[in-house]
Coordinates of C-alpha atoms in Angstrom, one line a residue:
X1 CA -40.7 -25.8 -10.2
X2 CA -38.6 -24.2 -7.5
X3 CA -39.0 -20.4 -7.2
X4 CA -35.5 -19.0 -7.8
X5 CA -33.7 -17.6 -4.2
X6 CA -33.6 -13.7 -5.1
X7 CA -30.2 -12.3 -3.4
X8 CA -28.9 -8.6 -2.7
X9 CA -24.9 -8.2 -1.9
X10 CA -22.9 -6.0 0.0
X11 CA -19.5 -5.6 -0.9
X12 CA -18.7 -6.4 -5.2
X13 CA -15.3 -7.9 -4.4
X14 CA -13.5 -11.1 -4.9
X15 CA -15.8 -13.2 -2.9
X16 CA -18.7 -12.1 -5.1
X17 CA -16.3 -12.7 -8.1
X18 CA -16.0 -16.3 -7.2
X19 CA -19.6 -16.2 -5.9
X20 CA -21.2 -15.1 -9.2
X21 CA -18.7 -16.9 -12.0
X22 CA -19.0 -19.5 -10.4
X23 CA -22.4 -20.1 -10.0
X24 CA -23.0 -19.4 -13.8
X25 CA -20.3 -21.8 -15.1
X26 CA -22.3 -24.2 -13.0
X27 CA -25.5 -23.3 -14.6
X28 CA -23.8 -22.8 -18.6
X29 CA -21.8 -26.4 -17.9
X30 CA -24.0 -28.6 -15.1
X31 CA -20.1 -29.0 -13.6
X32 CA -20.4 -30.4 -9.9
X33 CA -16.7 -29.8 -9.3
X34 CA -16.3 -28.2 -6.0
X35 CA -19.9 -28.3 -5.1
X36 CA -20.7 -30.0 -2.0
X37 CA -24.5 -29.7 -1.8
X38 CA -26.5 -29.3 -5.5
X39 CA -29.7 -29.8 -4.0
X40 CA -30.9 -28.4 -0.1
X41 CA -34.5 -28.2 -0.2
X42 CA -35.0 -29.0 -4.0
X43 CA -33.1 -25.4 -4.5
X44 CA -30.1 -25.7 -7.1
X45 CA -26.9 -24.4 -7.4
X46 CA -28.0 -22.3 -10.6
X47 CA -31.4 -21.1 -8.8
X48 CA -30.1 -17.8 -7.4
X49 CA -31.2 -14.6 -9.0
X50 CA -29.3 -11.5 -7.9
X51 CA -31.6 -8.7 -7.5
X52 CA -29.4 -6.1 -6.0
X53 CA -25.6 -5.2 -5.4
X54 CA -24.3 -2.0 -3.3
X55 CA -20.5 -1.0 -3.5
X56 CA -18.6 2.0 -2.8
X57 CA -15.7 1.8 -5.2
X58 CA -16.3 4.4 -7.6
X59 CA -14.9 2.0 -9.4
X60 CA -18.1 -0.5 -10.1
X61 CA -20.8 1.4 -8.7
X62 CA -23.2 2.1 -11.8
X63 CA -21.6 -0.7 -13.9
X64 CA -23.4 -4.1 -14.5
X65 CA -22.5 -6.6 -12.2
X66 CA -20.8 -8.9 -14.4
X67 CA -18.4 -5.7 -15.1
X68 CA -17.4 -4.8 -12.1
X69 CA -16.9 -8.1 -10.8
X70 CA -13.5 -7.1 -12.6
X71 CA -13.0 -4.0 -11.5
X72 CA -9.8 -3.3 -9.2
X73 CA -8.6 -4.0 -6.8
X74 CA -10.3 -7.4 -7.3
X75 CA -7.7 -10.1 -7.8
X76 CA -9.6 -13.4 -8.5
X77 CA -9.1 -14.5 -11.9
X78 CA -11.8 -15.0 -14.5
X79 CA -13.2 -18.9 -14.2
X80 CA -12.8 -20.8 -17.9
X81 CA -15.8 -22.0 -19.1
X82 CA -14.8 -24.6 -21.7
X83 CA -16.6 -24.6 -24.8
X84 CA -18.8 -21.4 -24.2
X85 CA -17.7 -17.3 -24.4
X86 CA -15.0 -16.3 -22.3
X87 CA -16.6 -13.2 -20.9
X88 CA -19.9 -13.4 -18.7
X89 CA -22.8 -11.6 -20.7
X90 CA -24.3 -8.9 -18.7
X91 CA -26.6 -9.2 -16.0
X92 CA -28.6 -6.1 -16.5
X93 CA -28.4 -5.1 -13.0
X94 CA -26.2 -1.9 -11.7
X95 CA -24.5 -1.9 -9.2
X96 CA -25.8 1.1 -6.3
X97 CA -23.7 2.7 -4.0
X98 CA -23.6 1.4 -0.9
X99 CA -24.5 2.3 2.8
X100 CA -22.0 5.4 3.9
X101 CA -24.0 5.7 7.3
X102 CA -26.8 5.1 9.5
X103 CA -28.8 7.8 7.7
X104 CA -29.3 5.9 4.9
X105 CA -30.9 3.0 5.9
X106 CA -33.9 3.6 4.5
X107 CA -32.6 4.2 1.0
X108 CA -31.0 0.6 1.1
X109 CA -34.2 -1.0 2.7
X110 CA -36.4 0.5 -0.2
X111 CA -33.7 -1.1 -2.6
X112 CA -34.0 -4.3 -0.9
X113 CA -37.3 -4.9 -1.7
X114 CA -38.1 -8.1 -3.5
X115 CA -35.4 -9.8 -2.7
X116 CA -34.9 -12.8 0.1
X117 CA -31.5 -12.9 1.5
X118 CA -29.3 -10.1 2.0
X119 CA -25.5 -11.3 1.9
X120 CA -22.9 -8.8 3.7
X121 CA -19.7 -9.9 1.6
X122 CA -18.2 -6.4 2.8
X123 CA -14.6 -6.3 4.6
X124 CA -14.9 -7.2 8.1
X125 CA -13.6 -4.8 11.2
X126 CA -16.4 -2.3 10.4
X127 CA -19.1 -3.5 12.4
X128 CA -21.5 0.1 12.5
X129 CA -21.7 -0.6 8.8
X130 CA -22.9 -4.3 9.2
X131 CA -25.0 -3.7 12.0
X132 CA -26.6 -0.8 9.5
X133 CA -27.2 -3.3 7.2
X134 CA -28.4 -5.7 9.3
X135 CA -31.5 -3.4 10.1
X136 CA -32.0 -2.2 6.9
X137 CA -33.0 -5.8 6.3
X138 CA -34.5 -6.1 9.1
X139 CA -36.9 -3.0 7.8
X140 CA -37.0 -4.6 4.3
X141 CA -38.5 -8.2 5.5
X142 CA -35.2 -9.7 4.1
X143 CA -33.2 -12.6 6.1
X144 CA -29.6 -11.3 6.8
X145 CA -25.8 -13.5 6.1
X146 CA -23.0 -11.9 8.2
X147 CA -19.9 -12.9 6.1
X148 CA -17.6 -11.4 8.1
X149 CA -16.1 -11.2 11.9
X150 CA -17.9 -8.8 13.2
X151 CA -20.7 -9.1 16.3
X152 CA -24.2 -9.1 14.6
X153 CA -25.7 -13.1 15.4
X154 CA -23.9 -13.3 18.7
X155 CA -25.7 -9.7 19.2
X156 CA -28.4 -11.2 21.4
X157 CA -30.9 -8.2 21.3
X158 CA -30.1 -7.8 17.2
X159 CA -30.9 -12.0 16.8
X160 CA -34.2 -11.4 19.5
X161 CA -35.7 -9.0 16.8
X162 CA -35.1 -11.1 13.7
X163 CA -36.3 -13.8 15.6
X164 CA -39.8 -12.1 16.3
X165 CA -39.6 -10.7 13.0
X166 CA -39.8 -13.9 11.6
X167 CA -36.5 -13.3 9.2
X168 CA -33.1 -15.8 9.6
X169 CA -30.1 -14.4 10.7
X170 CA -27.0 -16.0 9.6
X171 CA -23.4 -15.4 10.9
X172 CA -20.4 -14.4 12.3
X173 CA -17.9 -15.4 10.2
X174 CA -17.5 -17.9 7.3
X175 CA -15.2 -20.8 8.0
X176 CA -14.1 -21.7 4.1
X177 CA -14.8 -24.7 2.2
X178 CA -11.5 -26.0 2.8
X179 CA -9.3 -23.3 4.5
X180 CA -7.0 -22.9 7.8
X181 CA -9.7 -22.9 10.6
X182 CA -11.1 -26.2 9.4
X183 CA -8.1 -27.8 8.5
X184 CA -6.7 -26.9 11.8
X185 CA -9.8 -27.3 13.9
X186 CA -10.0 -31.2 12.0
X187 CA -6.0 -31.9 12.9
X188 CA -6.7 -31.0 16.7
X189 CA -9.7 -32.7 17.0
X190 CA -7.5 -36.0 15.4
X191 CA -4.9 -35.8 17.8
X192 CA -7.7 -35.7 21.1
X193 CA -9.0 -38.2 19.1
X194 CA -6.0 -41.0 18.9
X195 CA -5.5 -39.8 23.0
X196 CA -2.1 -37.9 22.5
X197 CA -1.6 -34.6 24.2
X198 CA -1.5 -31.4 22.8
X199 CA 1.2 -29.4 24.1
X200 CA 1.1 -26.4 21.9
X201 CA -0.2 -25.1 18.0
X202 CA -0.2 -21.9 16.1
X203 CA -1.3 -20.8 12.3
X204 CA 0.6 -18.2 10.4
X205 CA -1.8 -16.7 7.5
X206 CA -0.8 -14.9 4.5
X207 CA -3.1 -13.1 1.7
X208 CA -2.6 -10.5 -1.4
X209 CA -6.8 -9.7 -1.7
X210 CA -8.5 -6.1 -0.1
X211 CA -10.1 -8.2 2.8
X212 CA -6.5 -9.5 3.9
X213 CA -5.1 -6.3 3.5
X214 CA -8.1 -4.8 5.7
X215 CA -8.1 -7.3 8.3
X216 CA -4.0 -6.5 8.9
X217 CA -5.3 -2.7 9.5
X218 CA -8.3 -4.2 11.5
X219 CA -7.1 -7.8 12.7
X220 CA -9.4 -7.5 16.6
X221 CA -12.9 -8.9 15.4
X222 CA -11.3 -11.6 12.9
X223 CA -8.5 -12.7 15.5
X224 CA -11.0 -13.4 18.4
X225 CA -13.1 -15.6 15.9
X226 CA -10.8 -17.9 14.4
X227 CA -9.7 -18.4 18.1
X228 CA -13.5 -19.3 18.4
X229 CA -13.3 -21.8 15.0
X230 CA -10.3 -23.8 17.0
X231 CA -12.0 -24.4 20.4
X232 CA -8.5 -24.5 22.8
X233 CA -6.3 -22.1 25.0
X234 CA -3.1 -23.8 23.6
X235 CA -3.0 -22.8 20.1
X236 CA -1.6 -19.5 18.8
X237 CA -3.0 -17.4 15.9
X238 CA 0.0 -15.0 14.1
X239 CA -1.2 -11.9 12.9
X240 CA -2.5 -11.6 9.5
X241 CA 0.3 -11.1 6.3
X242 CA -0.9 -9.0 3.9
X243 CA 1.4 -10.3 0.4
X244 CA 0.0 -8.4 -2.4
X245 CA 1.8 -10.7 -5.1
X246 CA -0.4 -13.4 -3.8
X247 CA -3.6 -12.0 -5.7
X248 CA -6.5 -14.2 -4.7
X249 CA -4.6 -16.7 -3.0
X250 CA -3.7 -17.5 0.7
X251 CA -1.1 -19.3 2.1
X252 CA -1.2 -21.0 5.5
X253 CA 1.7 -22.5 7.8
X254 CA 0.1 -24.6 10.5
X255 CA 1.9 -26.3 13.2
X256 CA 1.1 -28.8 16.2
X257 CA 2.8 -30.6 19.2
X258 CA 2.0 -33.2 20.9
X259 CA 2.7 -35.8 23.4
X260 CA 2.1 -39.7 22.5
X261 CA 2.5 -42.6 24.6
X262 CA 5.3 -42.1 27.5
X263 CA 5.9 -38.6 26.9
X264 CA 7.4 -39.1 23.0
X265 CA 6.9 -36.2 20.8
X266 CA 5.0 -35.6 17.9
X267 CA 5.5 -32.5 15.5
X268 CA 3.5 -31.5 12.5
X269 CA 4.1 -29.3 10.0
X270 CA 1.4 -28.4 6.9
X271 CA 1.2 -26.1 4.0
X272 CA -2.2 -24.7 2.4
X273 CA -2.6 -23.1 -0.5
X274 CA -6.1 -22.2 -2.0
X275 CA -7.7 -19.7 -3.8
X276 CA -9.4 -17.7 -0.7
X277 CA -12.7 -16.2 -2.6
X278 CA -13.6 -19.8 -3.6
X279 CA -13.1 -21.2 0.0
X280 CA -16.1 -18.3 0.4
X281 CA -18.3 -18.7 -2.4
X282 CA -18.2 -22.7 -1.7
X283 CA -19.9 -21.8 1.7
X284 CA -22.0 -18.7 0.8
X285 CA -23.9 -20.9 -2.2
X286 CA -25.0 -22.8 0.8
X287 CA -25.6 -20.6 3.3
X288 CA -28.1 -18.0 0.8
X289 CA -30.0 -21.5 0.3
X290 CA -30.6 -22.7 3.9
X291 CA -31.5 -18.4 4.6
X292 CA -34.0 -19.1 1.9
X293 CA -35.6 -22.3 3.1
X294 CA -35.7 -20.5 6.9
X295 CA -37.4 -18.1 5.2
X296 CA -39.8 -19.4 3.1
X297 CA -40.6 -21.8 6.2
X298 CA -41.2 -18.8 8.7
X299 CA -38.0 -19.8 10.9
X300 CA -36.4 -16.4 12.1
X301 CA -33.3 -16.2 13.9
X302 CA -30.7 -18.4 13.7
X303 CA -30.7 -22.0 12.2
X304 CA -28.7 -24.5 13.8
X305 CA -27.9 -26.2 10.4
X306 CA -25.9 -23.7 9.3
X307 CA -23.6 -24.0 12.4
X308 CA -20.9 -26.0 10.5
X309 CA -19.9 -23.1 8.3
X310 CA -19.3 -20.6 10.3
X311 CA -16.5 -19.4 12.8
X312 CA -18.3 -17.6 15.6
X313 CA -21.9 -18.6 15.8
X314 CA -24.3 -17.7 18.4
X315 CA -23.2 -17.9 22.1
X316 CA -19.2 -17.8 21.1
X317 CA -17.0 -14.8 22.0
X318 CA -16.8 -11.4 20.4

């Protein structure tokens, strides 16, 4: 029987809404809907055990997770499970305060003991606090998922220790199940593809969660990496819209031109809409599972296979 992956998250907010709900309507229903991988490694969907959870929002910290899940500002609505209790019953694990600085890395190490993978689900631009994390897993034996924008694979001397530490490090920068890098990044690749010319592309992207509204106050880290997801000097990134109607969901405007055969044009024009926590939770399910197999294999650093879900691996800009 496969040992359940035992996970500690940073950051209680909508992504670990959708992370969490979902991952117990998949275990209370066996539903496969939106789930791209149910096995890696013989390790389910259902076999993750969250050990440990750090916030700051006064808000959830000392609640059970399955509270403050809920808590505002979180926006993503509650997941129906058909046929079972609406609510979640509780999890019987509180939720600690999280890291305020570098002076407490110790205290977050000694709560990370026991578990496998650490997941920093925080908001990104605040890369002291990641990297803080980062070595407070690094003293705590635990491999390390950078969620967000900010530099800690692509730190060469950080991804050098966890490498002789023997502990994976994941990251920079989830690219969503199904969201606006890899839409765009697919639609580009199509028109190289069928031999027409790109002349010029941009992405306009609008949000209503705490991370959106974040990354308009600190757009540098998260700009530079969707520029990385694309892969071309000829497409233009709009800064980030922060809608607060929009809750949980983000809206994306994505146009290209081109150039077919003798100089025609071609224009395209699409609308996304998706629910922007589950575009994360789709990826992170797979991401604490391939951490885990690293892991339990004695693979530090980084692992190639996770490549194709994230924005800024290893060796792209910063």
């Amino acid at each position: 029987m496969i040992e359940k992956v035992k996970v500690a998250v940073v950051g209680v907010g909508n992504n670990t809404s959708a992370l969490v709900q979902g991952i117990n309507l998949h275990r209370r229903t066996g539903s496969l809907v939106g789930i791209h991988r149910p096995l890696i490694a013989g390790i389910g969907v259902g076999d993750i055990a969250f050990t440990a959870a750090f916030a700051l929002s006064d808000a959830k910290v000392g609640e059970d997770l399955h509270q403050a899940i809920f808590a505002p500002p979180n926006n993503f609505p509650r997941l129906d499970f058909p046929r079972l209790d609406a609510d979640l019953a509780p999890s019987g694990m509180t939720v600690q305060r999280g890291l305020v600085d570098s002076t407490e890395i110790e205290r977050v190490a000694l709560a990370l003991k026991g578990s496998e993978v650490l997941l920093y689900s925080a908001p990104s631009g605040r890369p002291d606090t990641a990297r803080a994390y980062a070595e407070a897993a690094l003293k705590a034996g635990v491999a390390f998922i950078n969620t967000t924008s900010d530099p800690i694979a692509r730190d060469a001397s950080l991804l050098t220790r966890f490498e002789e530490a023997g502990l994976p490090l994941i990251g920079d920068d989830l690219a969503s199940q199904f969201g606006t890098s890899v839409l765009h990044h697919a639609l580009l690749r199509l028109i190289e593809e069928r031999g027409l010319t790109l002349t010029s592309s941009y992405q306009v992207n609008l949000g209503g969660t705490e991370d959106f509204r974040n990354l308009v106050e600190n757009p540098n880290t998260k700009h530079q990496s969707k520029l990385n997801a694309l892969g071309s000097d000829k497409v233009q990134v709009a800064p980030l819209g922060y809608l607060p109607h929009l809750k949980s969901q983000k809206i994306t405007h994505l146009n290209i031109e081109a150039l077919g055969w003798g100089g025609t044009s071609v224009s395209l024009d699409v609308r996304l809409q998706v629910h922007d926590p589950s575009g994360a939770a789709g990826v992170n399910i797979d991401l604490i599972r391939l951490a885990a197999v690293a892991l339990r294999s004695g693979r530090g650093g980084y692992p190639a296979e996770a490549a194709s879900h994230l924005k800024s691996p290893p060796g792209t800009s910063v």
